[in-house]
Short mmCIF file of N, CA, C and O in Angstrom, two decimals:
data_model
loop_
_atom_site.label_atom_id
_atom_site.label_comp_id
_atom_site.label_asym_id
_atom_site.label_seq_id
_atom_site.Cartn_x
_atom_site.Cartn_y
_atom_site.Cartn_z
N UNK A 1 0.63 -1.18 0.21
CA UNK A 1 -0.25 0.31 0.23
C UNK A 1 1.21 1.48 0.00
O UNK A 1 1.49 0.97 1.32
N UNK A 2 0.83 2.47 -0.96
CA UNK A 2 1.48 3.81 -0.88
C UNK A 2 1.39 4.26 0.12
O UNK A 2 1.86 5.40 -0.46
N UNK A 3 -0.07 4.32 0.13
CA UNK A 3 -0.66 5.42 1.20
C UNK A 3 -0.59 4.89 2.09
O UNK A 3 -0.75 3.79 2.73
N UNK A 4 -0.09 6.17 3.45
CA UNK A 4 0.11 5.33 5.10
C UNK A 4 -0.78 5.21 5.65
O UNK A 4 -2.27 6.93 5.28
N UNK A 5 -1.18 4.57 6.10
CA UNK A 5 -2.87 4.25 7.10
C UNK A 5 -1.98 4.98 8.56
O UNK A 5 -1.22 4.07 9.22
N UNK A 6 -2.84 5.46 9.31
CA UNK A 6 -2.79 5.61 11.06
C UNK A 6 -2.41 5.21 11.20
O UNK A 6 -3.74 3.54 11.32
N UNK A 7 -2.09 4.68 12.21
CA UNK A 7 -2.59 3.04 13.32
C UNK A 7 -2.27 1.35 12.48
O UNK A 7 -3.27 0.97 13.46
N UNK A 8 -1.62 1.95 11.31
CA UNK A 8 -1.57 1.10 10.63
C UNK A 8 -0.64 -0.71 10.64
O UNK A 8 -1.51 -1.44 10.68
N UNK A 9 0.11 -0.14 11.92
CA UNK A 9 1.13 -0.96 11.63
C UNK A 9 1.70 -1.44 10.29
O UNK A 9 2.23 -1.29 9.80
N UNK A 10 3.07 -2.73 11.43
CA UNK A 10 3.40 -3.24 10.12
C UNK A 10 2.21 -4.79 9.18
O UNK A 10 1.46 -4.64 9.63
N UNK A 11 2.32 -4.30 8.32
CA UNK A 11 1.04 -4.55 6.35
C UNK A 11 2.34 -6.61 6.69
O UNK A 11 2.31 -6.88 6.96
N UNK A 12 0.58 -6.52 6.51
CA UNK A 12 0.22 -8.26 6.66
C UNK A 12 0.86 -9.01 5.56
O UNK A 12 1.22 -9.37 4.90
N UNK A 13 0.38 -7.70 4.10
CA UNK A 13 0.59 -7.98 2.95
C UNK A 13 1.21 -6.92 2.41
O UNK A 13 1.22 -5.72 2.74
N UNK A 14 2.48 -7.37 1.21
CA UNK A 14 3.19 -6.45 0.38
C UNK A 14 2.50 -6.15 -1.24
O UNK A 14 2.34 -7.75 -1.17
N UNK A 15 2.40 -5.36 -1.18
CA UNK A 15 2.36 -5.49 -3.07
C UNK A 15 3.16 -6.35 -3.70
O UNK A 15 4.59 -6.01 -3.41
N UNK A 16 2.97 -6.45 -5.48
CA UNK A 16 4.22 -7.16 -6.00
C UNK A 16 5.71 -5.32 -5.84
O UNK A 16 6.47 -6.39 -5.48
N UNK A 17 4.99 -4.24 -6.12
CA UNK A 17 6.03 -2.95 -6.49
C UNK A 17 6.64 -3.36 -4.95
O UNK A 17 7.43 -3.82 -4.48
N UNK A 18 6.13 -2.98 -3.66
CA UNK A 18 7.14 -2.82 -2.20
C UNK A 18 7.40 -4.38 -1.88
O UNK A 18 9.11 -3.25 -1.50
N UNK A 19 6.61 -5.33 -1.48
CA UNK A 19 8.26 -6.72 -2.13
C UNK A 19 9.71 -6.77 -2.99
O UNK A 19 10.14 -6.46 -2.52
N UNK A 20 8.91 -6.23 -3.87
CA UNK A 20 10.24 -6.28 -5.19
C UNK A 20 11.53 -5.06 -4.81
O UNK A 20 12.70 -5.37 -4.25
N UNK A 21 10.73 -3.94 -3.85
CA UNK A 21 11.87 -2.94 -3.59
C UNK A 21 12.55 -3.36 -2.58
O UNK A 21 13.49 -3.16 -1.67
N UNK A 22 11.45 -4.15 -1.16
CA UNK A 22 12.39 -4.57 -0.24
C UNK A 22 13.30 -5.46 -0.46
O UNK A 22 14.42 -5.27 -0.25
N UNK A 23 13.12 -6.78 -2.07
CA UNK A 23 14.15 -7.36 -1.92
C UNK A 23 15.20 -7.11 -2.66
O UNK A 23 16.02 -7.82 -2.91
N UNK A 24 15.31 -5.87 -3.87
CA UNK A 24 15.89 -5.00 -4.62
C UNK A 24 15.47 -5.62 -5.65
O UNK A 24 16.91 -6.10 -6.28
N UNK A 25 14.31 -5.90 -6.06
CA UNK A 25 14.64 -6.01 -6.94
C UNK A 25 13.83 -5.61 -8.82
O UNK A 25 13.01 -5.31 -7.98
N UNK A 26 13.53 -6.60 -9.14
CA UNK A 26 12.80 -5.57 -10.53
C UNK A 26 11.65 -6.21 -10.10
O UNK A 26 11.73 -7.30 -10.12
N UNK A 27 10.25 -5.40 -10.38
CA UNK A 27 9.16 -6.24 -10.28
C UNK A 27 8.38 -7.09 -10.50
O UNK A 27 8.53 -8.30 -10.69
N UNK A 28 9.01 -6.60 -13.10
CA UNK A 28 8.96 -7.66 -13.44
C UNK A 28 9.74 -9.19 -13.04
O UNK A 28 9.23 -10.66 -13.10
N UNK A 29 10.23 -9.40 -12.53
CA UNK A 29 11.56 -10.76 -11.71
C UNK A 29 10.83 -10.89 -11.52
O UNK A 29 10.48 -12.42 -11.11
N UNK A 30 9.91 -10.13 -9.81
CA UNK A 30 9.09 -10.54 -8.78
C UNK A 30 7.83 -11.75 -9.90
O UNK A 30 7.40 -12.78 -8.73
N UNK A 31 7.39 -10.74 -10.81
CA UNK A 31 5.64 -11.51 -11.10
C UNK A 31 6.42 -12.35 -12.05
O UNK A 31 5.28 -13.63 -12.04
N UNK A 32 7.82 -12.92 -11.92
CA UNK A 32 8.23 -14.49 -13.13
C UNK A 32 8.16 -14.87 -12.26
O UNK A 32 7.31 -16.45 -12.47
N UNK A 33 9.16 -14.76 -11.13
CA UNK A 33 8.70 -16.03 -9.85
C UNK A 33 7.50 -16.15 -9.53
O UNK A 33 6.95 -17.44 -9.77
N UNK A 34 6.94 -15.60 -9.25
CA UNK A 34 5.25 -15.95 -8.89
C UNK A 34 4.16 -16.67 -9.92
O UNK A 34 4.32 -17.99 -9.67
N UNK A 35 5.37 -15.97 -11.69
CA UNK A 35 3.76 -17.39 -11.78
C UNK A 35 4.67 -18.49 -11.95
O UNK A 35 3.44 -19.30 -13.67
N UNK A 36 6.08 -18.60 -12.64
CA UNK A 36 6.82 -19.94 -12.29
C UNK A 36 6.77 -20.42 -10.79
O UNK A 36 6.95 -22.24 -11.24
N UNK A 37 5.37 -20.00 -10.26
CA UNK A 37 5.94 -20.65 -8.84
C UNK A 37 6.85 -20.97 -7.80
O UNK A 37 6.26 -22.07 -8.09
N UNK A 38 7.98 -19.88 -8.46
CA UNK A 38 8.64 -20.12 -7.17
C UNK A 38 8.96 -18.98 -5.93
O UNK A 38 10.13 -18.72 -6.01
N UNK A 39 7.89 -18.55 -6.15
CA UNK A 39 7.33 -17.11 -4.95
C UNK A 39 6.67 -17.61 -4.45
O UNK A 39 5.49 -17.35 -5.10
N UNK A 40 6.39 -16.74 -2.99
CA UNK A 40 4.91 -16.74 -2.59
C UNK A 40 4.45 -15.69 -2.99
O UNK A 40 4.67 -14.78 -2.80
N UNK A 41 2.77 -16.04 -2.97
CA UNK A 41 2.46 -15.01 -2.96
C UNK A 41 0.86 -15.42 -3.43
O UNK A 41 -0.11 -16.70 -3.56
N UNK A 42 0.06 -14.71 -2.87
CA UNK A 42 -1.44 -14.62 -2.91
C UNK A 42 -2.55 -14.03 -3.82
O UNK A 42 -1.71 -12.89 -4.24
N UNK A 43 -2.82 -14.11 -4.48
CA UNK A 43 -3.87 -14.14 -6.02
C UNK A 43 -5.22 -13.67 -5.76
O UNK A 43 -5.54 -14.73 -5.03
N UNK A 44 -5.87 -12.09 -5.63
CA UNK A 44 -6.97 -12.12 -5.52
C UNK A 44 -6.72 -10.64 -6.51
O UNK A 44 -6.58 -10.36 -7.21
N UNK A 45 -7.66 -11.90 -6.93
CA UNK A 45 -8.94 -11.34 -8.38
C UNK A 45 -7.11 -11.67 -9.32
O UNK A 45 -6.89 -12.93 -10.19
N UNK A 46 -7.05 -9.91 -9.74
CA UNK A 46 -6.12 -9.56 -10.58
C UNK A 46 -4.82 -9.64 -10.47
O UNK A 46 -4.14 -9.16 -11.33
N UNK A 47 -4.40 -8.90 -8.92
CA UNK A 47 -3.65 -9.22 -8.44
C UNK A 47 -2.65 -10.09 -7.42
O UNK A 47 -3.20 -10.42 -6.94
N UNK A 48 -1.34 -9.79 -6.81
CA UNK A 48 -1.01 -11.04 -7.05
C UNK A 48 -0.30 -9.84 -6.00
O UNK A 48 -0.17 -8.52 -5.45
N UNK A 49 0.23 -11.00 -3.93
CA UNK A 49 0.53 -10.44 -2.80
C UNK A 49 0.73 -10.47 -2.24
O UNK A 49 0.62 -11.74 -2.89
N UNK A 50 2.43 -10.67 -1.60
CA UNK A 50 3.37 -11.33 -0.87
C UNK A 50 2.95 -11.09 0.94
O UNK A 50 2.95 -10.34 1.43
N UNK A 51 2.94 -12.42 0.36
CA UNK A 51 2.57 -12.11 2.83
C UNK A 51 4.23 -11.58 2.91
O UNK A 51 5.03 -12.05 3.17
N UNK A 52 3.15 -10.40 4.35
CA UNK A 52 4.61 -10.66 5.30
C UNK A 52 5.68 -11.63 5.30
O UNK A 52 6.24 -11.70 5.91
N UNK A 53 4.78 -12.88 6.60
CA UNK A 53 5.53 -13.88 6.78
C UNK A 53 6.59 -14.79 6.16
O UNK A 53 7.45 -14.81 6.41
N UNK A 54 5.60 -14.85 5.04
CA UNK A 54 7.10 -15.22 3.72
C UNK A 54 7.95 -14.30 3.60
O UNK A 54 9.71 -15.30 3.78
N UNK A 55 8.33 -13.47 3.71
CA UNK A 55 9.49 -12.49 2.70
C UNK A 55 10.50 -12.04 4.68
O UNK A 55 11.45 -13.13 4.61
N UNK A 56 9.24 -12.15 6.15
CA UNK A 56 9.64 -12.16 6.98
C UNK A 56 10.35 -13.84 6.88
O UNK A 56 11.92 -13.84 7.08
N UNK A 57 10.01 -15.02 6.77
CA UNK A 57 11.23 -15.98 6.62
C UNK A 57 12.61 -16.21 5.86
O UNK A 57 13.03 -17.26 6.18
N UNK A 58 12.11 -15.62 3.93
CA UNK A 58 12.85 -15.58 3.03
C UNK A 58 13.95 -15.29 4.58
O UNK A 58 14.78 -14.92 4.37
N UNK A 59 13.72 -13.60 5.12
CA UNK A 59 14.62 -13.34 6.08
C UNK A 59 15.65 -13.89 6.64
O UNK A 59 16.40 -14.25 6.68
N UNK A 60 14.51 -14.07 7.40
CA UNK A 60 15.15 -15.01 8.72
C UNK A 60 16.47 -16.16 9.02
O UNK A 60 17.01 -16.54 9.04
N UNK A 61 15.81 -16.71 7.16
CA UNK A 61 16.82 -17.84 6.78
C UNK A 61 17.77 -17.42 5.91
O UNK A 61 18.63 -17.77 6.20
N UNK A 62 17.85 -16.94 5.68
CA UNK A 62 18.87 -16.18 4.89
C UNK A 62 20.17 -15.75 5.75
O UNK A 62 21.67 -16.19 6.21
N UNK A 63 19.82 -15.50 7.31
CA UNK A 63 20.90 -14.09 7.71
C UNK A 63 21.37 -15.77 9.01
O UNK A 63 22.07 -15.27 8.98
N UNK A 64 19.82 -16.86 8.95
CA UNK A 64 20.88 -17.68 9.71
C UNK A 64 22.12 -18.54 9.08
O UNK A 64 22.28 -19.06 10.23
N UNK A 65 21.40 -18.40 7.99
CA UNK A 65 22.19 -19.75 7.30
C UNK A 65 23.38 -19.53 6.94
O UNK A 65 24.59 -19.70 6.83
N UNK A 66 23.80 -18.05 5.95
CA UNK A 66 24.66 -17.44 5.32
C UNK A 66 24.85 -18.08 4.82
O UNK A 66 25.50 -18.04 4.08
N UNK A 67 23.91 -18.46 3.50
CA UNK A 67 24.08 -19.55 2.61
C UNK A 67 22.24 -18.00 1.71
O UNK A 67 21.87 -17.90 1.85
N UNK A 68 21.98 -18.69 0.68
CA UNK A 68 21.67 -18.36 -0.25
C UNK A 68 20.50 -19.01 -0.03
O UNK A 68 19.71 -20.36 -0.04
N UNK A 69 19.05 -18.27 -0.59
CA UNK A 69 17.85 -18.47 0.14
C UNK A 69 17.24 -19.06 -1.18
O UNK A 69 16.99 -17.74 -2.14
N UNK A 70 16.57 -20.28 -0.91
CA UNK A 70 15.87 -20.59 -2.42
C UNK A 70 14.27 -20.83 -1.53
O UNK A 70 13.43 -21.87 -1.42
N UNK A 71 13.58 -19.49 -2.57
CA UNK A 71 12.16 -19.24 -2.29
C UNK A 71 11.29 -21.14 -3.16
O UNK A 71 10.02 -21.10 -2.06
N UNK A 72 12.16 -21.28 -4.25
CA UNK A 72 11.17 -22.57 -5.10
C UNK A 72 11.58 -23.48 -4.11
O UNK A 72 10.72 -24.34 -3.36
N UNK A 73 12.55 -23.80 -3.21
CA UNK A 73 12.67 -25.55 -2.29
C UNK A 73 12.41 -25.53 -1.12
O UNK A 73 11.16 -26.29 -0.79
N UNK A 74 11.29 -23.81 -0.66
CA UNK A 74 10.72 -23.73 0.94
C UNK A 74 9.08 -24.31 0.03
O UNK A 74 9.13 -24.99 1.11
N UNK A 75 9.61 -23.43 -1.25
CA UNK A 75 7.45 -23.67 -1.33
C UNK A 75 7.52 -25.14 -1.47
O UNK A 75 6.58 -26.27 -1.27
N UNK A 76 8.14 -25.53 -1.42
CA UNK A 76 7.83 -27.22 -2.59
C UNK A 76 8.37 -27.95 -0.93
O UNK A 76 8.06 -29.31 -1.18
N UNK A 77 8.75 -28.18 0.11
CA UNK A 77 9.14 -28.93 1.06
C UNK A 77 7.98 -28.06 1.68
O UNK A 77 7.18 -29.21 2.19
N UNK A 78 7.41 -26.86 2.29
CA UNK A 78 5.69 -27.36 1.93
C UNK A 78 5.03 -28.19 2.09
O UNK A 78 4.10 -28.20 2.38
N UNK A 79 5.09 -28.00 -0.06
CA UNK A 79 4.46 -29.05 -0.96
C UNK A 79 4.38 -30.46 -0.15
O UNK A 79 2.82 -31.16 0.39
N UNK A 80 5.17 -30.88 0.00
CA UNK A 80 6.16 -31.71 0.65
C UNK A 80 5.26 -32.25 1.55
O UNK A 80 4.38 -33.42 2.63
N UNK A 81 5.15 -32.14 3.26
CA UNK A 81 4.58 -31.72 4.19
C UNK A 81 3.48 -31.06 3.98
O UNK A 81 2.80 -32.56 4.72
N UNK A 82 2.84 -30.85 3.24
CA UNK A 82 0.96 -30.59 2.99
C UNK A 82 0.69 -31.99 3.12
O UNK A 82 -0.47 -32.50 3.02
N UNK A 83 1.50 -33.12 1.81
CA UNK A 83 0.61 -33.72 0.83
C UNK A 83 0.89 -35.29 2.29
O UNK A 83 -0.11 -36.04 1.91
N UNK A 84 2.20 -34.74 3.02
CA UNK A 84 1.97 -35.61 3.85
C UNK A 84 1.62 -36.40 4.84
O UNK A 84 0.91 -37.25 5.30
N UNK A 85 1.20 -34.95 5.74
CA UNK A 85 0.64 -34.85 6.19
C UNK A 85 -1.48 -34.98 5.75
O UNK A 85 -2.43 -35.31 6.73
N UNK A 86 -1.37 -34.93 5.07
CA UNK A 86 -3.18 -35.30 4.33
C UNK A 86 -3.36 -36.94 4.16
O UNK A 86 -3.78 -37.09 4.35
N UNK A 87 -2.09 -36.79 3.36
CA UNK A 87 -1.98 -38.36 3.21
C UNK A 87 -2.25 -39.57 4.42
O UNK A 87 -2.32 -40.93 4.65
N UNK A 88 -0.99 -39.00 5.95
CA UNK A 88 -1.31 -39.47 7.24
C UNK A 88 -2.90 -39.23 7.80
O UNK A 88 -3.07 -39.07 9.52
N UNK A 89 -4.21 -38.67 7.08
CA UNK A 89 -4.69 -38.04 7.62
C UNK A 89 -4.73 -36.29 8.87
O UNK A 89 -6.02 -36.41 9.98
N UNK A 90 -3.42 -35.74 8.01
CA UNK A 90 -3.88 -34.92 9.10
C UNK A 90 -4.07 -33.59 9.32
O UNK A 90 -5.16 -33.93 8.42
N UNK A 91 -3.61 -32.02 9.06
CA UNK A 91 -4.30 -30.93 8.17
C UNK A 91 -3.96 -31.34 6.85
O UNK A 91 -3.07 -31.60 6.62
N UNK A 92 -5.30 -30.69 6.50
CA UNK A 92 -5.07 -30.32 4.83
C UNK A 92 -4.15 -29.18 3.62
O UNK A 92 -4.97 -28.62 3.15
N UNK A 93 -4.20 -28.07 5.17
CA UNK A 93 -4.48 -26.69 4.85
C UNK A 93 -2.53 -26.72 4.36
O UNK A 93 -1.15 -26.56 3.96
#
């Protein structure tokens, strides 16, 4: 959101442009990664938004590991964990 909102606090979602600015990449790079399903995003009708929690996780993992972080790998691990839980009769989210 480009316009400040009083008492808004930390955003829950970022626009693609905001997330790209935070990551220091071009928005088209981020859009391409989202379309290739290698970067976490939520589609709301015709727009994409980036969960702040996903950016926080990427930043934390990069800082803790000291290595290059691959969002596509993180998404794949999450999908596998979700599939395993579904097969085991657990949570399907």
